[in-house]
Tab-separated table of N, CA and C in Angstrom:
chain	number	residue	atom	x	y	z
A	1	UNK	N	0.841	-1.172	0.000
A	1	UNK	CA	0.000	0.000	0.000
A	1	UNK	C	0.888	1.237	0.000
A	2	UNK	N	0.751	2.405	-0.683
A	2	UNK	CA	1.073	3.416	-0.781
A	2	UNK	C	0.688	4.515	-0.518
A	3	UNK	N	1.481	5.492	-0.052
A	3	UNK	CA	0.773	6.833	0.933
A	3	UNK	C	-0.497	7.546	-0.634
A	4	UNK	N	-1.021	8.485	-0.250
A	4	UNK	CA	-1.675	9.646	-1.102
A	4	UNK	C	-0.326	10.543	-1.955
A	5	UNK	N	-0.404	10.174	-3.409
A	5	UNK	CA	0.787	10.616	-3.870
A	5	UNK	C	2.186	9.968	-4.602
A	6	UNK	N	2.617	9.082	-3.589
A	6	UNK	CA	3.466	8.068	-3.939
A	6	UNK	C	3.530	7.438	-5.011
A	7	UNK	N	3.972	6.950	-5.767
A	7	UNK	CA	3.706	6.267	-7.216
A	7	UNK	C	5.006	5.248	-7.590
A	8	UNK	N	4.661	3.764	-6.379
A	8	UNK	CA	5.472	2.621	-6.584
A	8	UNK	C	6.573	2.574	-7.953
A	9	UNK	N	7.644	2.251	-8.167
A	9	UNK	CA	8.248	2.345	-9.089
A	9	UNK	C	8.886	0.603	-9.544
A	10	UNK	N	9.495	-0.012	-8.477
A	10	UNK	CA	9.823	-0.953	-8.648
A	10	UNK	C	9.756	-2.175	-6.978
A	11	UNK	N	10.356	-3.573	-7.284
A	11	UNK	CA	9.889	-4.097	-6.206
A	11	UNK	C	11.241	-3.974	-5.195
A	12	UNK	N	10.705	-5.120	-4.123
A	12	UNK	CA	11.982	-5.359	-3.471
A	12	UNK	C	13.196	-5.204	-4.404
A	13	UNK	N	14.489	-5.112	-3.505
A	13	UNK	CA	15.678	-5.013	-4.112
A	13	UNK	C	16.643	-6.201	-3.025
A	14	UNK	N	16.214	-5.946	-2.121
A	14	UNK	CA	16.548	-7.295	-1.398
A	14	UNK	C	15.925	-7.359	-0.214
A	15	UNK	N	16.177	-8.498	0.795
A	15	UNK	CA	15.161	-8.652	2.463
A	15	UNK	C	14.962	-7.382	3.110
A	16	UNK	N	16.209	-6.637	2.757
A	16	UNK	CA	15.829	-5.187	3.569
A	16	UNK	C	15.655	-4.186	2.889
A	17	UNK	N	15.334	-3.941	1.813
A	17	UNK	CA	15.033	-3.062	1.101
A	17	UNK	C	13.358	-2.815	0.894
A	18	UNK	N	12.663	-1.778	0.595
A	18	UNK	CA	11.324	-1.703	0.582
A	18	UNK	C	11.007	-1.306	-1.271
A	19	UNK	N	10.073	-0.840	-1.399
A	19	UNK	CA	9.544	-0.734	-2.496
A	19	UNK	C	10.256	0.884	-2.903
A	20	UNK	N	10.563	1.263	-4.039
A	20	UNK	CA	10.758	2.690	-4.530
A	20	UNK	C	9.342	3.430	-5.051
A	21	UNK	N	9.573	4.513	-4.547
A	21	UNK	CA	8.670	5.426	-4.530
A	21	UNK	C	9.228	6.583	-5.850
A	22	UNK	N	8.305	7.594	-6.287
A	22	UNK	CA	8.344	8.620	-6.508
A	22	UNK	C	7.731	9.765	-6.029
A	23	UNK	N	8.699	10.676	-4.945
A	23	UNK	CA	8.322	11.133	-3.632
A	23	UNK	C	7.643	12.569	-3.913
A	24	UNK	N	8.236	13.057	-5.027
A	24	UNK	CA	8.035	14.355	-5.407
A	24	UNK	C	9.152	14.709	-7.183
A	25	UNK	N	8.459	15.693	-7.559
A	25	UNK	CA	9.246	16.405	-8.533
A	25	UNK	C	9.843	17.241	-8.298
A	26	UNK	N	11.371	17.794	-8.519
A	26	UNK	CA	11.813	18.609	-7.991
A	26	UNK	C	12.107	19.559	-9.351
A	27	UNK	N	12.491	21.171	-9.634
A	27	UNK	CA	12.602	21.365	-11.292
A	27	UNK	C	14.385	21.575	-10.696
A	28	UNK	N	14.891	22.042	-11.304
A	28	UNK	CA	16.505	21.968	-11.286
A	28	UNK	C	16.005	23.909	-12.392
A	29	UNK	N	17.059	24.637	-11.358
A	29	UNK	CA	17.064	25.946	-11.832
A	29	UNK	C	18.261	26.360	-12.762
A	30	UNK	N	18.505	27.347	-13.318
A	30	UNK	CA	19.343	27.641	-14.394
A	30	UNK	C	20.799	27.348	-14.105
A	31	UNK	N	20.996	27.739	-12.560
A	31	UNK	CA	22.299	27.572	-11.165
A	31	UNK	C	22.997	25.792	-11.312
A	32	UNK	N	21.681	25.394	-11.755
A	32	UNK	CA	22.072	23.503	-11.130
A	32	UNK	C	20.934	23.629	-9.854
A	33	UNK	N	20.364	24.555	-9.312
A	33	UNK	CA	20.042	24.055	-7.768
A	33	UNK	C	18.692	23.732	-7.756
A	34	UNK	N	18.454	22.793	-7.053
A	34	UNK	CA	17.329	22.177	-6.998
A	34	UNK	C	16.723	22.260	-5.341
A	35	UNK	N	15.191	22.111	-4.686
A	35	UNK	CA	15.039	22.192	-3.890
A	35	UNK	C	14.094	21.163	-3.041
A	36	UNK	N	14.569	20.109	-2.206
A	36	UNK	CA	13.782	18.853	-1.912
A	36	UNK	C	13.133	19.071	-1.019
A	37	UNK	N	11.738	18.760	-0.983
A	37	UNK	CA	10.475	19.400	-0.350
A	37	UNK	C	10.478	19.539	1.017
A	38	UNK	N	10.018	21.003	2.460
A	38	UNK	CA	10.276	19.981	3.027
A	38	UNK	C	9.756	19.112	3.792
A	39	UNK	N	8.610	18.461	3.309
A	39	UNK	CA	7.914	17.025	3.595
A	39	UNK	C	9.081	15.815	3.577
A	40	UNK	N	9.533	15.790	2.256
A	40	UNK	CA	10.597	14.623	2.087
A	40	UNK	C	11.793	14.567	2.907
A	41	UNK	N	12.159	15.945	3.234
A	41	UNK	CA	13.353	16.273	4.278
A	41	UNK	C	13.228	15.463	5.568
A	42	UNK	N	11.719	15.896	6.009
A	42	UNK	CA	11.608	15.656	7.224
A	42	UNK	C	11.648	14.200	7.322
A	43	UNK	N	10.893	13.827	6.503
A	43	UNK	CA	10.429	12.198	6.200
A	43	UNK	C	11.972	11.138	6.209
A	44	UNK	N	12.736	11.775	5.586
A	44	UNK	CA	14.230	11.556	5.152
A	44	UNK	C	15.215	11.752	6.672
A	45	UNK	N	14.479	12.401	7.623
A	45	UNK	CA	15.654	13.036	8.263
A	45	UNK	C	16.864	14.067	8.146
A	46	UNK	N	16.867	14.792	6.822
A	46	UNK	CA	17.844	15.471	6.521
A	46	UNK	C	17.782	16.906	6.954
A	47	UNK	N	18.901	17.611	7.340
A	47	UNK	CA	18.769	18.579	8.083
A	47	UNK	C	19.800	19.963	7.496
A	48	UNK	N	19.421	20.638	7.633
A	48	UNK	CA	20.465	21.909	6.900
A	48	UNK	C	22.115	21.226	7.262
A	49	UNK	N	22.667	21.527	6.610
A	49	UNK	CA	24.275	20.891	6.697
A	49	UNK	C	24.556	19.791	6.724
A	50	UNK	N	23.564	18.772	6.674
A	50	UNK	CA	23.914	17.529	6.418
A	50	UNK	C	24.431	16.943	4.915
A	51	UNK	N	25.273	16.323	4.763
A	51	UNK	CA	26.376	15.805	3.032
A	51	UNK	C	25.321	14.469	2.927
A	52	UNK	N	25.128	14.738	1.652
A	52	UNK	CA	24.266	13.838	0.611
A	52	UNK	C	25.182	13.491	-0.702
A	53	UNK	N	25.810	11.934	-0.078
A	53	UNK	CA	26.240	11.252	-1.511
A	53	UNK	C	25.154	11.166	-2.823
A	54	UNK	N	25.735	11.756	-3.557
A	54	UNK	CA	24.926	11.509	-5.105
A	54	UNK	C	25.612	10.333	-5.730
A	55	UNK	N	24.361	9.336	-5.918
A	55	UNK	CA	25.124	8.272	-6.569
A	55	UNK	C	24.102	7.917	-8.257
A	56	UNK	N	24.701	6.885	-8.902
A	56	UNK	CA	24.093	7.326	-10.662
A	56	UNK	C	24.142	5.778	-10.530
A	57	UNK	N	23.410	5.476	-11.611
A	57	UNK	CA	23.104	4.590	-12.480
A	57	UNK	C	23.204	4.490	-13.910
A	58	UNK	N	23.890	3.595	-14.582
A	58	UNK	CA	23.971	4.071	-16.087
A	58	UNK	C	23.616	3.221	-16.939
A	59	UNK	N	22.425	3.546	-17.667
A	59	UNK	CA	22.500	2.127	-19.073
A	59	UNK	C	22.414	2.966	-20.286
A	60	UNK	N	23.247	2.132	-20.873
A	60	UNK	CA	23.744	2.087	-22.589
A	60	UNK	C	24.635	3.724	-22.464
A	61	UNK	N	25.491	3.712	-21.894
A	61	UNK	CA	26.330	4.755	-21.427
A	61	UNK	C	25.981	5.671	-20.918
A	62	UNK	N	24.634	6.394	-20.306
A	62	UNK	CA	23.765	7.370	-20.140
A	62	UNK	C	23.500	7.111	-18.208
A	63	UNK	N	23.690	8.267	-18.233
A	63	UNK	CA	22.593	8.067	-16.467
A	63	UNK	C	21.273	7.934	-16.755
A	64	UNK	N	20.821	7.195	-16.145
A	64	UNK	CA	19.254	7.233	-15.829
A	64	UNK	C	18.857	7.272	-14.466
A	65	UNK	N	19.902	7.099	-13.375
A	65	UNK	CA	19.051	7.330	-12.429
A	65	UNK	C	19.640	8.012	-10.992
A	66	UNK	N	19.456	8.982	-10.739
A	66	UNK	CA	20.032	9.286	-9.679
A	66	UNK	C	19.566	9.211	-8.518
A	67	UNK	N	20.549	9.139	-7.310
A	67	UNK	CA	19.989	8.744	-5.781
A	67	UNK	C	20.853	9.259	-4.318
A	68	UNK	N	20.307	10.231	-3.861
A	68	UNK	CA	20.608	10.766	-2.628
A	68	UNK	C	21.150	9.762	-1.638
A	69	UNK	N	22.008	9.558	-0.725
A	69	UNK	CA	22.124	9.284	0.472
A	69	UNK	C	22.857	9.703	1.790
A	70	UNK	N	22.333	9.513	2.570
A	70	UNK	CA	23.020	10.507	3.524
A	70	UNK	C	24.280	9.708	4.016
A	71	UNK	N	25.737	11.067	3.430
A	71	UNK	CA	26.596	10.260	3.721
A	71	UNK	C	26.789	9.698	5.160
A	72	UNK	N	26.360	9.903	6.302
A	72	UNK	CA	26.378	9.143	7.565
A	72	UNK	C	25.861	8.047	7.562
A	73	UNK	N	25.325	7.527	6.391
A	73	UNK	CA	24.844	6.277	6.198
A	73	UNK	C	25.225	5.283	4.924
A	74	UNK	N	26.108	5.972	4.016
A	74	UNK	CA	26.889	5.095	3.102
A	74	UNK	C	27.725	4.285	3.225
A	75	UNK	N	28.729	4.703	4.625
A	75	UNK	CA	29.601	3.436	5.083
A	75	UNK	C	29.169	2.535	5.889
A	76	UNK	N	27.915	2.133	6.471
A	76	UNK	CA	26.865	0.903	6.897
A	76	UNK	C	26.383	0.494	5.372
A	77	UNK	N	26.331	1.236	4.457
A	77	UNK	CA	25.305	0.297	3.320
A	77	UNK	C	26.402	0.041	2.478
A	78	UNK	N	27.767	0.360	2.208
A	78	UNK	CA	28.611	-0.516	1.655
A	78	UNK	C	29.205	-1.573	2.092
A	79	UNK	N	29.276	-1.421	3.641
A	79	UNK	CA	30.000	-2.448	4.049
A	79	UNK	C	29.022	-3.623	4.200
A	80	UNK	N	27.685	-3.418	4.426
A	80	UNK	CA	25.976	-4.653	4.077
A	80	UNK	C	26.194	-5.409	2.341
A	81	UNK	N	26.508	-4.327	1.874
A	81	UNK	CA	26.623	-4.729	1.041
A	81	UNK	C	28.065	-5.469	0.439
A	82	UNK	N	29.183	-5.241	1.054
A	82	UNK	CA	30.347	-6.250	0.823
A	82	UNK	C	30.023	-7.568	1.452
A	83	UNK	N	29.532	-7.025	2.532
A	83	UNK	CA	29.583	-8.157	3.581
A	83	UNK	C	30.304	-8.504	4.395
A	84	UNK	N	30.779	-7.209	4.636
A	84	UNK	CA	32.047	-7.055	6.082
A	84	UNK	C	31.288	-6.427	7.223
């Protein structure tokens, strides 16, 4: 089930992973700067001064997908994911 809004994208990704959402549209200004709602902030936990790894996805040489994470939480999800 999905909140009012939300619009499921894909499934599990593994036991601990949940479903992807599309949380909001953001437009990207002439600068590069973009501004993430702040519903999603809060929802997210993210807080003025907090560092957000940008990470990409690429098929057939192209990004298609980009993804926020808060770097205080990239070195727990690489090392889950090595398996150290």
């Amino acid at each position: 089930m999905t909140k009012k809004g939300s619009i499921p994208v894909s499934g599990p990704l593994n036991k601990n992973a949940s479903c992807c959402a599309v949380e909001a549209l953001v437009t990207v200004d002439d600068r590069g700067q973009m501004v993430l709602p702040k519903e999603l902030r809060a929802k997210a936990g993210i807080k003025a001064g907090d560092k957000l790894a940008v990470t990409t996805w690429e098929k057939d040489g192209k990004i298609c997908c980009i993804a926020l994470i808060k770097a205080d939480n990239l070195e727990a999800m690489v090392k889950g994911i090595l398996g150290r």
